[in-house]
């Protein structure tokens, strides 16, 4: 069995790789920097005896990246599980964030996730088996100030993935699409690349979780056949009661969580 994880060489991608590697999966990673990929490969090989890892350094926000990745993966193995996990954040009021940064993020999260899903879905449908796991975020569940564009891209991933899963069920397909909404993860590179190291969400946040907890929840959910996973125990409880909150109170809490210390 083979799993392809984008952004697998760090953060929750790496932690999810550990579970799949222990489960006997061949690992295919696609991330940007070749050195990070090489270092992570040595690390995982050191941790899990006999694991087979292949890496491709590819910027997934580039046009036609999905086709490059598909052809590369096809030359190695049939992909049973695809995890669209690569992503980054950008924190600040909308007009403060350089437009090129947000456009690159939209290309990666929206166009990239759509294209990766489409090219691998076609192959999975022809075999009537396979799973696509798309990493969204709890920021997709309501507007988030200072993460406005990021949260909007994650809302696309959530909506698109859930809708696709509904379509697959209607067509009685055995292919599955799993939507994952992680809470704020305190121990990955995301918070520094998003310029959020001193933001309350990651320091004293209501829903803060860890990369290990997220990966464990994804692995468990995947094995139980779940198609919608909110990761992190605290976030799961809070989002069970979200429908009880009036919009103004929800936004008051979001604004409190989105402040620098
Ligand atoms: N951390 C959180 O609080 C949080 C919460 C909810 C959802 N998420 C989502 O979880 C996913 C993983 O985040 P993480 O926390 O594990 O952060 P991370 O450690 O920064 O991992 C992100 C991975 O994506 C790769 N990547 C970024 N841009 C790319 C591009 N254009 N092409 C190819 N690879 C690219 C990164 O490679 P580089 O090293 O080259 O950048 C890195 O390997 C993201 O989609 C993120 O939006 C994170």
PDB file of C-alpha atoms in Angstrom, residues 1-3 26 73-74 76-81 123 127:
ATOM      1  CA  UNK A   1       0.000   0.000   0.000  1.00  0.00           C
ATOM      2  CA  UNK A   2       1.212   3.495  -0.828  1.00  0.00           C
ATOM      3  CA  UNK A   3       0.401   6.899   0.657  1.00  0.00           C
ATOM      4  CA  UNK A  26       5.237   2.966   1.290  1.00  0.00           C
ATOM      5  CA  UNK A  73       4.067   8.901  -8.378  1.00  0.00           C
ATOM      6  CA  UNK A  74       2.811   6.663 -11.199  1.00  0.00           C
ATOM      7  CA  UNK A  76       6.829   4.400  -8.513  1.00  0.00           C
ATOM      8  CA  UNK A  77       3.519   2.859  -7.439  1.00  0.00           C
ATOM      9  CA  UNK A  78      -0.253   3.076  -7.487  1.00  0.00           C
ATOM     10  CA  UNK A  79      -1.310   5.620  -4.864  1.00  0.00           C
ATOM     11  CA  UNK A  80      -3.891   4.144  -2.470  1.00  0.00           C
ATOM     12  CA  UNK A  81      -4.108   7.176  -0.179  1.00  0.00           C
ATOM     13  CA  UNK A 123      -7.270   7.050 -11.328  1.00  0.00           C
ATOM     14  CA  UNK A 127      -9.985   1.250  -9.922  1.00  0.00           C
TER      15      UNK A 127
END
